[in-house]
Short mmCIF file of C-alpha atoms in Angstrom, two decimals:
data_model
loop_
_atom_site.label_atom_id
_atom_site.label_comp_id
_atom_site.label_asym_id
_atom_site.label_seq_id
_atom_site.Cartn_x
_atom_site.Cartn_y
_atom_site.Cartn_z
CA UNK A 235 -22.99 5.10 -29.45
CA UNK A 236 -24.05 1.28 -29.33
CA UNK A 237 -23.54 -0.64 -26.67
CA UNK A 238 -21.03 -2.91 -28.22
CA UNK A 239 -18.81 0.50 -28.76
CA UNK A 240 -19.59 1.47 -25.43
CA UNK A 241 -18.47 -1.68 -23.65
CA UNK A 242 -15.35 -1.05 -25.35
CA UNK A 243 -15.16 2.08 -24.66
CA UNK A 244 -15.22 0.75 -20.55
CA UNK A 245 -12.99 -1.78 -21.18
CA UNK A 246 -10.11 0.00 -23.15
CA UNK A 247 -10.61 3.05 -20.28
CA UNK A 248 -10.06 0.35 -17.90
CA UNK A 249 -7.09 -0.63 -18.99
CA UNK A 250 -5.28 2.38 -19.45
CA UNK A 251 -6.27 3.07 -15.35
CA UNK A 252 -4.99 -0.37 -14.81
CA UNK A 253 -1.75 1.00 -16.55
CA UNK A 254 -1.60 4.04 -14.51
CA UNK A 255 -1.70 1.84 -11.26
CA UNK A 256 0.92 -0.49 -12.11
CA UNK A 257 3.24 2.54 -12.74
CA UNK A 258 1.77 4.51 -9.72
CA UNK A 259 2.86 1.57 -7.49
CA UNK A 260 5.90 0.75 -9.26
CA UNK A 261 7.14 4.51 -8.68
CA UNK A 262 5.80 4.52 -5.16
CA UNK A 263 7.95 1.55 -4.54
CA UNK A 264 11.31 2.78 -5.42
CA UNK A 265 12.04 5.08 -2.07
CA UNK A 266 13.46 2.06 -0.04
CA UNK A 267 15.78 0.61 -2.64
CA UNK A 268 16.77 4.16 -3.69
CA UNK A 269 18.34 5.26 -0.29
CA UNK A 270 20.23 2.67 -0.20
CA UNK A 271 21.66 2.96 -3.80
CA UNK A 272 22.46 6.21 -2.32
CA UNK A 273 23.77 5.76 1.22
CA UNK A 274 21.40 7.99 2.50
CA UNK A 275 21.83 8.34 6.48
CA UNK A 276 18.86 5.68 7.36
CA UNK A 277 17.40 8.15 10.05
CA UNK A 278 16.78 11.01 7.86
CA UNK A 279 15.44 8.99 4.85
CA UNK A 280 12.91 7.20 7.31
CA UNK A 281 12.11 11.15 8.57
CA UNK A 282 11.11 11.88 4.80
CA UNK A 283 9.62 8.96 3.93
CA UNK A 284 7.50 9.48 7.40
CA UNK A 285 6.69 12.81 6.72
CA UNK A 286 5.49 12.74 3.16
CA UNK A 287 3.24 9.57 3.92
CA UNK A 288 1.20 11.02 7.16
CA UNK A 289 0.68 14.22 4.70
CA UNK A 290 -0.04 12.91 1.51
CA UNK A 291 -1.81 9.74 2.57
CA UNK A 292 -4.13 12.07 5.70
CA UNK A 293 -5.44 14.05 2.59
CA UNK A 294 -6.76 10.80 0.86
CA UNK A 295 -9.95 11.30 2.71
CA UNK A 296 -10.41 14.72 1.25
CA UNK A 297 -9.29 13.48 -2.14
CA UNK A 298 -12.29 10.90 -1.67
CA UNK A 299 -14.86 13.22 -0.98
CA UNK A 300 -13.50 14.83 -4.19
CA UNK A 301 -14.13 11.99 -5.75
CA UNK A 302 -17.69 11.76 -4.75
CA UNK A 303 -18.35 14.71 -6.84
CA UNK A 304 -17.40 13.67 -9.91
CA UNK A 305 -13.66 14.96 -10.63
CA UNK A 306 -12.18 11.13 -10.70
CA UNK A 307 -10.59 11.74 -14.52
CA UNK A 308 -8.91 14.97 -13.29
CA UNK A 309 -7.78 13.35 -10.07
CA UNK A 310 -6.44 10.06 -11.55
CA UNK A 311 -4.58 11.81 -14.43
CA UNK A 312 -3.05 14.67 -11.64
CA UNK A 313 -1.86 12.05 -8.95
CA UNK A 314 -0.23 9.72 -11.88
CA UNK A 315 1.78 12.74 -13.42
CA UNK A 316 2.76 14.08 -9.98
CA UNK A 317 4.71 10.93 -9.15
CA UNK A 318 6.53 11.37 -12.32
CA UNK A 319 9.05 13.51 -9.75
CA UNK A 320 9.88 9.81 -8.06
CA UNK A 321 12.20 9.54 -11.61
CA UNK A 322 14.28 12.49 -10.17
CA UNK A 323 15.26 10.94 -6.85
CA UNK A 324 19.08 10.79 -7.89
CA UNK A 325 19.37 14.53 -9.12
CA UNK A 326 18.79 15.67 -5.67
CA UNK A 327 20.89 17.95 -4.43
CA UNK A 328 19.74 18.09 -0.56
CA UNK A 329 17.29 15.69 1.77
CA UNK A 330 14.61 19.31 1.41
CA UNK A 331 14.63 18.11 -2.08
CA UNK A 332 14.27 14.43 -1.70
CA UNK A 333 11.07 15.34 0.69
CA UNK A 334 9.29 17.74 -1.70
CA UNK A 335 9.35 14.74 -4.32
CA UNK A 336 8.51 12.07 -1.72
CA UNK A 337 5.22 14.29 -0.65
CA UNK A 338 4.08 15.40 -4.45
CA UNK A 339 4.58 11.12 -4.69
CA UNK A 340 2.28 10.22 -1.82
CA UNK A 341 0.06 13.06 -2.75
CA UNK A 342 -0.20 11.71 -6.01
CA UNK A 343 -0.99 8.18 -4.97
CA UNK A 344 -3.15 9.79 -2.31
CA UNK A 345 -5.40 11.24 -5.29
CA UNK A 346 -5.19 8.45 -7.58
CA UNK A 347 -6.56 5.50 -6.03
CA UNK A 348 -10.04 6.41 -4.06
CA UNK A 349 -10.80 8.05 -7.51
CA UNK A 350 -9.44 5.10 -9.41
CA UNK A 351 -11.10 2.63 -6.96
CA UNK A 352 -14.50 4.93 -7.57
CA UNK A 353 -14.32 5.54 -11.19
CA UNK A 354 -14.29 1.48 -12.07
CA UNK A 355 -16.93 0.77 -9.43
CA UNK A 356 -19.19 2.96 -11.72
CA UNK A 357 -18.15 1.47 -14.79
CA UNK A 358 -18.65 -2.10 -13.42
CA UNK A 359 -21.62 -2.04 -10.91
CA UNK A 360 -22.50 -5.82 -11.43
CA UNK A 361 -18.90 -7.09 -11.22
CA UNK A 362 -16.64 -4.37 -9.58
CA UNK A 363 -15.07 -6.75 -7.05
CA UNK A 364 -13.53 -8.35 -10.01
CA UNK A 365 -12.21 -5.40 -11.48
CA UNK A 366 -11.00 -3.63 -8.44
CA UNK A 367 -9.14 -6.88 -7.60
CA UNK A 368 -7.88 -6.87 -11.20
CA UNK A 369 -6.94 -2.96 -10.55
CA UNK A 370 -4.91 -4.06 -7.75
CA UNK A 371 -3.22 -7.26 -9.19
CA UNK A 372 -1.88 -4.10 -11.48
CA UNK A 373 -0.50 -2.25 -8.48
CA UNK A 374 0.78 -5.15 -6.82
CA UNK A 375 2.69 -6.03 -10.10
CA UNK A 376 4.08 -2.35 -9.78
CA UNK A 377 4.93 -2.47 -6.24
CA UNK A 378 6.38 -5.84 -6.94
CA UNK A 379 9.08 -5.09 -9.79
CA UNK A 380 9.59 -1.34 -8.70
CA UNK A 381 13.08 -1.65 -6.69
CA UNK A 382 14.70 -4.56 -10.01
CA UNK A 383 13.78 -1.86 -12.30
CA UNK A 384 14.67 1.24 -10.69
CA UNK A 385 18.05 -0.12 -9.54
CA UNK A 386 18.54 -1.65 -12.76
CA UNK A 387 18.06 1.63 -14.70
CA UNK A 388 20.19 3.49 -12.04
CA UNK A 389 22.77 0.99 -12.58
CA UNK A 390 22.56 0.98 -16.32
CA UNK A 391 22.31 4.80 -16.96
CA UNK A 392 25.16 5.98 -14.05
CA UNK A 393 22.01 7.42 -12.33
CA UNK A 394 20.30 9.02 -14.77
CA UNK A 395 16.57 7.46 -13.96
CA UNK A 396 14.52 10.50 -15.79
CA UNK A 397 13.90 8.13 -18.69
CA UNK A 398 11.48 6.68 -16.12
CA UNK A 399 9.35 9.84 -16.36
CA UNK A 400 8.23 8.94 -19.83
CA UNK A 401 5.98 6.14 -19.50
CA UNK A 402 4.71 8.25 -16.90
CA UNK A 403 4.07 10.77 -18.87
CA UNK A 404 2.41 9.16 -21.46
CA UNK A 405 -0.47 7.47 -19.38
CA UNK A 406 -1.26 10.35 -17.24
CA UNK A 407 -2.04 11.92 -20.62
CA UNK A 408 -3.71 9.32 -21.93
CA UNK A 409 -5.94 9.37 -19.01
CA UNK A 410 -6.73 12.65 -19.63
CA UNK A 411 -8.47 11.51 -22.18
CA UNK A 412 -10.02 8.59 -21.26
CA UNK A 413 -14.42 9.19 -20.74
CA UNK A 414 -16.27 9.01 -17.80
CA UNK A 415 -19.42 7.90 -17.57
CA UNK A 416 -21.45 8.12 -14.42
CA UNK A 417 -19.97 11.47 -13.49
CA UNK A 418 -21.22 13.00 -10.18
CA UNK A 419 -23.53 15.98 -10.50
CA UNK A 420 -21.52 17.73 -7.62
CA UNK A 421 -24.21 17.02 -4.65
CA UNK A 422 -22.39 14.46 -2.93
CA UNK A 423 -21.91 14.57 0.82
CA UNK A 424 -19.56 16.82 2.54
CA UNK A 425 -16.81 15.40 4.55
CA UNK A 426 -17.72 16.78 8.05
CA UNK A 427 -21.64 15.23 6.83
CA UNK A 428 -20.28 11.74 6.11
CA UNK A 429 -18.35 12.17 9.43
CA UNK A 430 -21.05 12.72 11.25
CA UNK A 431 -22.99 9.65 10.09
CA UNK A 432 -19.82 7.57 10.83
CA UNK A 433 -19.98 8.27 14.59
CA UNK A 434 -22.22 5.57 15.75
CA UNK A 435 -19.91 3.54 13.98
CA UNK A 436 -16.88 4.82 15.64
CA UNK A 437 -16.33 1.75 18.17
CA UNK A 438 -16.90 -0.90 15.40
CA UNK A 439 -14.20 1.03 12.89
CA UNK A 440 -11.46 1.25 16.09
CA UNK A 441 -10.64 -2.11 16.52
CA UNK A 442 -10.04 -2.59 12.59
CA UNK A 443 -7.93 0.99 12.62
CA UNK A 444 -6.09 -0.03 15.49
CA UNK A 445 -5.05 -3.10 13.89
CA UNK A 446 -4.66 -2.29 10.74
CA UNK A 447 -2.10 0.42 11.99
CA UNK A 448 -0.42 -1.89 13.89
CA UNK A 449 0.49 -4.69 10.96
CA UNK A 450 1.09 -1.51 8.58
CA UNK A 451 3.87 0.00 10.76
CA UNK A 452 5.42 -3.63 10.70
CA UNK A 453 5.07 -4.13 7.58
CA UNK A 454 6.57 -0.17 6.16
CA UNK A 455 8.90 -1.07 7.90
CA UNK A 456 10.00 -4.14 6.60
CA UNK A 457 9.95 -2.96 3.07
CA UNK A 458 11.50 -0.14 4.15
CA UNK A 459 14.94 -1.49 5.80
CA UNK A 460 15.11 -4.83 3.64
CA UNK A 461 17.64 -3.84 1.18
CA UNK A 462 19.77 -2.46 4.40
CA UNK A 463 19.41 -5.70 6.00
CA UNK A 464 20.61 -7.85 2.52
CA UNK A 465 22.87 -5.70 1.51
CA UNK A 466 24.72 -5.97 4.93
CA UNK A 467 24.16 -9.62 4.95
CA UNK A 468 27.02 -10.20 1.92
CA UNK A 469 23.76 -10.53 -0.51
CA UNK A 470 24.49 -10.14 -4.16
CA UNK A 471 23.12 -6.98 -4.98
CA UNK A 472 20.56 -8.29 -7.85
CA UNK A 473 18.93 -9.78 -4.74
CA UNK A 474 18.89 -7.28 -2.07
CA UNK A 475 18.47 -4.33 -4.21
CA UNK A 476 15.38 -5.62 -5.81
CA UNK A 477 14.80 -9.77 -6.23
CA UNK A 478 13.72 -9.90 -2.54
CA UNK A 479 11.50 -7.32 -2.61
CA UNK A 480 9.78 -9.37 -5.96
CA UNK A 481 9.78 -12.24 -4.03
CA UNK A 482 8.51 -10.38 -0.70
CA UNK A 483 5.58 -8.77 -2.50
CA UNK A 484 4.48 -12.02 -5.01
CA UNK A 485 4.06 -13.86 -1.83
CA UNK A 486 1.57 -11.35 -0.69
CA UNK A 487 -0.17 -10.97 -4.38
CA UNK A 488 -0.59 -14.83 -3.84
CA UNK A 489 -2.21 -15.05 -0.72
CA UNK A 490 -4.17 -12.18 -0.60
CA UNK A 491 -6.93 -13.99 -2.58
CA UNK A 492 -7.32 -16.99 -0.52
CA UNK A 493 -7.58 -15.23 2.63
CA UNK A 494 -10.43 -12.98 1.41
CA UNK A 495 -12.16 -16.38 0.88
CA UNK A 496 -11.33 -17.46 3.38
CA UNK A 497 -12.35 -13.94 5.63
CA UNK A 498 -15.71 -13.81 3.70
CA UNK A 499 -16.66 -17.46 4.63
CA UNK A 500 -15.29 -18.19 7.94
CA UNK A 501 -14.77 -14.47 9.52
CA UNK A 502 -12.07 -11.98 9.97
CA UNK A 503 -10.84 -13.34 13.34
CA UNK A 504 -9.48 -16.85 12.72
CA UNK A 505 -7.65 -15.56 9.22
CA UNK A 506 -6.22 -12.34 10.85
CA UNK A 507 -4.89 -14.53 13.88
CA UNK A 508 -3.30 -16.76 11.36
CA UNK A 509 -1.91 -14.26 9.58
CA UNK A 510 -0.30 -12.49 12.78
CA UNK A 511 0.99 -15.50 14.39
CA UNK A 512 2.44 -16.81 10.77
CA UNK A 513 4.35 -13.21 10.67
CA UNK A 514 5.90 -12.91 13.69
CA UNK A 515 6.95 -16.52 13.16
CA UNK A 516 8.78 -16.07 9.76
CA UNK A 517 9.68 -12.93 10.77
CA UNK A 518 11.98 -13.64 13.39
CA UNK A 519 13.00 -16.63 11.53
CA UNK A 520 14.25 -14.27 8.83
CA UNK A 521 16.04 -11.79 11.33
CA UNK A 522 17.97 -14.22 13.24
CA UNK A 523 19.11 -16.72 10.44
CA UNK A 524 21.79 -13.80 9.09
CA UNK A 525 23.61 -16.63 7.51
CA UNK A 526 20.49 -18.69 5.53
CA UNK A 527 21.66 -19.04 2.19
CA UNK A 528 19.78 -17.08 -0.75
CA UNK A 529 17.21 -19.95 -1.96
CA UNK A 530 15.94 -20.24 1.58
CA UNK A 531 16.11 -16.51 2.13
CA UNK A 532 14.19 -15.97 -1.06
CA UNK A 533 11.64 -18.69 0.21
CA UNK A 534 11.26 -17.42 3.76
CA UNK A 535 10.49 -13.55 2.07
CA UNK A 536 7.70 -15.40 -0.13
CA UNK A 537 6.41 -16.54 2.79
CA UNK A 538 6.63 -13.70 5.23
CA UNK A 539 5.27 -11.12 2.19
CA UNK A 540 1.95 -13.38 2.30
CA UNK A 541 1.72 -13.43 5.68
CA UNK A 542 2.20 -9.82 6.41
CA UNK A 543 0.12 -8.80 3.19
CA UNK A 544 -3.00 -10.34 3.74
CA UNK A 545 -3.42 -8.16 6.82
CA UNK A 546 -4.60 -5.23 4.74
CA UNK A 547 -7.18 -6.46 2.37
CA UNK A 548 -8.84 -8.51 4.82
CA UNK A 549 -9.38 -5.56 7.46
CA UNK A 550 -10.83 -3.23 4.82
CA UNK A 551 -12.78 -5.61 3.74
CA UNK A 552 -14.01 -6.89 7.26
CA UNK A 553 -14.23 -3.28 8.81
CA UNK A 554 -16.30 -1.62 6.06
CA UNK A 555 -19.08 -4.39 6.77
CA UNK A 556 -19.25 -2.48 10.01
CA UNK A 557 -21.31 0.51 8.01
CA UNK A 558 -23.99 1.25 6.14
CA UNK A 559 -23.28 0.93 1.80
CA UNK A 560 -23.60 4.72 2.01
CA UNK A 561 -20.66 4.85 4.03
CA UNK A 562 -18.42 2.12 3.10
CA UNK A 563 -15.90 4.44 0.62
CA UNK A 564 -15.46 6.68 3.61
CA UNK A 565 -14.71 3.79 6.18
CA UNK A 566 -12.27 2.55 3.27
CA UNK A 567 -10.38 5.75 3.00
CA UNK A 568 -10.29 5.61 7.57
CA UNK A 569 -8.90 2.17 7.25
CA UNK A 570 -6.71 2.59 4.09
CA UNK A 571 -5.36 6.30 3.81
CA UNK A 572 -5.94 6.84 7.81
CA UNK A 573 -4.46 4.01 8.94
CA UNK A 574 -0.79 4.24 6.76
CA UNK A 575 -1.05 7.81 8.18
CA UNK A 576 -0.42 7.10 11.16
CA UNK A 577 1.36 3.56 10.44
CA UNK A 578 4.63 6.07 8.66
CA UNK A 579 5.02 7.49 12.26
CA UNK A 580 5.82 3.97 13.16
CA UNK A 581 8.02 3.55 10.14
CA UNK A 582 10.06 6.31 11.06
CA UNK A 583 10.28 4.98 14.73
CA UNK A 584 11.47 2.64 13.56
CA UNK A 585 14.51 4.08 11.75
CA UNK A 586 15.34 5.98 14.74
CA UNK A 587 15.42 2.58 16.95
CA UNK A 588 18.23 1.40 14.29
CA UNK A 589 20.09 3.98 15.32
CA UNK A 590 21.00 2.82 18.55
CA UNK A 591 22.48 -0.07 17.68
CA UNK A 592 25.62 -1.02 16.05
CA UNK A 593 25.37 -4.38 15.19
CA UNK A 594 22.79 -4.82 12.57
CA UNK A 595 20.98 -1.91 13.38
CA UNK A 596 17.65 -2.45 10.61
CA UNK A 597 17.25 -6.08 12.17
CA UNK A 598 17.45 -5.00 15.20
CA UNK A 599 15.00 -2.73 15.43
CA UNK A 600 12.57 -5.05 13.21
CA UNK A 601 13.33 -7.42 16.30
CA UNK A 602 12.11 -4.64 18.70
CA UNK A 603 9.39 -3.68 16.72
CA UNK A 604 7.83 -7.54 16.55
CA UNK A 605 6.64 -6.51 20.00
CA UNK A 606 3.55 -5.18 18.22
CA UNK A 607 2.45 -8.58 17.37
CA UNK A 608 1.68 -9.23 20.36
CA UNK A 609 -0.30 -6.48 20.58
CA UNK A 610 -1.90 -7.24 17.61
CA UNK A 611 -3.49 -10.55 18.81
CA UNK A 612 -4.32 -9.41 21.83
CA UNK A 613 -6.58 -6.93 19.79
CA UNK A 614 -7.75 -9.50 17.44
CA UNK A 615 -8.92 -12.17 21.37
CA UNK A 616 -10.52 -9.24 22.61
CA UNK A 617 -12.59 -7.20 20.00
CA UNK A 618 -15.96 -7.51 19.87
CA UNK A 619 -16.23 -5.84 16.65
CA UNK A 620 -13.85 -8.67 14.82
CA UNK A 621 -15.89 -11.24 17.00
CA UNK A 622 -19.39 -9.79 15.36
CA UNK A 623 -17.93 -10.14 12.53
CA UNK A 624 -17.63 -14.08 12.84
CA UNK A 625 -21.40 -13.86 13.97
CA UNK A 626 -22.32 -11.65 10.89
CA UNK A 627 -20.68 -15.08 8.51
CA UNK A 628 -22.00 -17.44 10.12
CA UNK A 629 -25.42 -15.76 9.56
CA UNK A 630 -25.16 -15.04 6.33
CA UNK A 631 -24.54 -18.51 5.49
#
């Protein structure tokens, strides 16, 4: 094969993962807006949602290591084809039901995107943080349109969403066939191995994971109870089942990019500060104006999305400089798969704080929950491991 052929060969096997991920994300995204299309008790829907995150997302590690040993094709085209269940959310019968699709999603997202992630980072050694960001643009798009479409098609069809299965369908098997080059000859670390040579590294990594945990239960949670809030706000349902959630998430896919700049030439600290204070600011904003009319509310979500969504990227990105390059996937997967983990117990908190209350119950437990902002900056003052990394910019420039 030449290498013109070849390149294209890369590209066009790009592009079909880059498909998978928009439509990985875009199912992924459809649980929030769904149980409220449903009137599902808001308790037992945060339970599931919970429940099949810790599971499927606390295997990602394992998936990783998987990874690492060259199955990425079989993992990518598995986890895309298992969330094609996501598409039978309204033929459910019972909440045992709804979980058993929720955790075959997350597991599926839980194998797709370390191998994803890994597979274009061998096809594009030179440039890979342009295609990885471009593999996540993809996602974000996904994530983005996922509660419009879903509620548009359940709207549309009378609830009959398995029509969403078939795109599905059709890109896990044309992943399937997609090549990969580069594949691992099986000898690749074991987990308890990489493990091991993360301990020194343990103290560095806990600041980011405690952080990163931290904005990731507020922000579940946000996505998670926005259509309730709307939707009990007199909000046409075009917005709250859907537009807010595109505006929400675009403000995020905006900012994201600046603030890695920004991270990579100026340190973690000063942009995660921003970022905190900036979210707990709109944040409140947005839960006590109930009455802010819909081009301000739209505006304000823009806003808050970007502030809340830049959390996540940044940390990664700032903790993994904490290790060695022979352990930066690994530290990924702690800080990505670990931390949302443990960030749906959170989530599920808070949907049992609601509730308690019987005015506004989803603000007002967003309102309680802001409390971890606090904590948040106090972690961001008094880590040495985000101060190092300041030290570590300023020395590399």
């Amino acid at each position: 094969m030449s290498i013109k052929n070849g390149t294209f060969l890369i590209y066009r096997n790009f592009f079909v993962v880059w498909c998978g991920h928009l439509l990985m994300d875009l199912m992924l995204g459809v649980w929030p807006v769904f149980k409220t299309l449903a009137r599902l008790d808001l308790t037992k829907a945060g339970l599931i949602a919970g429940c099949g995150m810790f599971v499927g997302e606390g295997l990602q590690l394992i998936f990783g290591v998987l990874s690492d040993r060259g199955h990425h094709k079989r993992l990518i085209a598995c986890g895309l084809l298992l969330m094609a269940g996501v598409a039978f959310f309204a033929y459910a019968q019972s909440y045992l039901f709804l979980f058993l699709l929720i955790l075959l999603a997350y597991l599926g997202s839980s194998a797709f995107h370390p191998a994803a992630v890994g597979l274009i980072g061998q096809w594009f050694e030179s440039s890979s943080g342009v295609f990885v960001s471009l593999f996540f643009a993809g996602g974000t798009l996904g994530a983005a349109m996922s509660q419009s479409i879903f509620s548009a098609t359940y709207t549309a069809f009378e609830g009959k969403t398995w029509i969403l299965m078939l795109p599905v369908v059709v890109i896990g098997v044309a992943l399937m066939a997609i090549k990969t080059p580069g594949r691992g000859d099986g000898a690749a670390a074991s987990l308890r191995d990489q493990l091991r040579g993360l301990r020194p590294h343990l103290r560095n990594l806990g600041s980011f994971f405690t952080l990163q945990v931290l904005l990731q239960t507020l922000l579940l949670s946000m996505i998670f109870l926005l259509p309730d809030i709307l939707r009990g706000r007199g909000f046409p349902d075009w917005f709250a089942l859907g537009g807010a959630h595109l505006f929400f998430v675009s403000g995020t896919a905006l900012f994201s990019v600046p603030a890695g700049h920004f991270a990579d030439r100026y340190g973690a600290r000063h942009v995660l500060f921003a970022a905190i204070a900036f979210s707990g600011l709109f944040l409140y904003l947005f839960l006590m104006l109930s009455s802010i009319a819909l081009p301000m509310c739209a505006v304000l979500l823009f806003f808050l999305g970007g502030a809340m969504g830049v959390g996540n990227p940044v940390i990664v990105a700032s903790g993994s400089r904490c290790v060695g390059p022979e352990l930066r996937g690994l530290a990924g997967g702690i800080l990505m798969g670990g931390a949302t983990c443990v960030a749906s117990l959170g989530m599920m908190a808070t949907s049992g704080i609601a509730a308690l209350f019987s005015d506004e119950p989803p603000a007002q437990a967003l309102q309680v929950m802001g409390i971890l902002y606090l904590v948040a900056m106090l972690v961001v003052i008094c880590s040495r491991s985000i101060q190092e990394n300041v030290r570590m910019i300023k020395a590399a420039l």
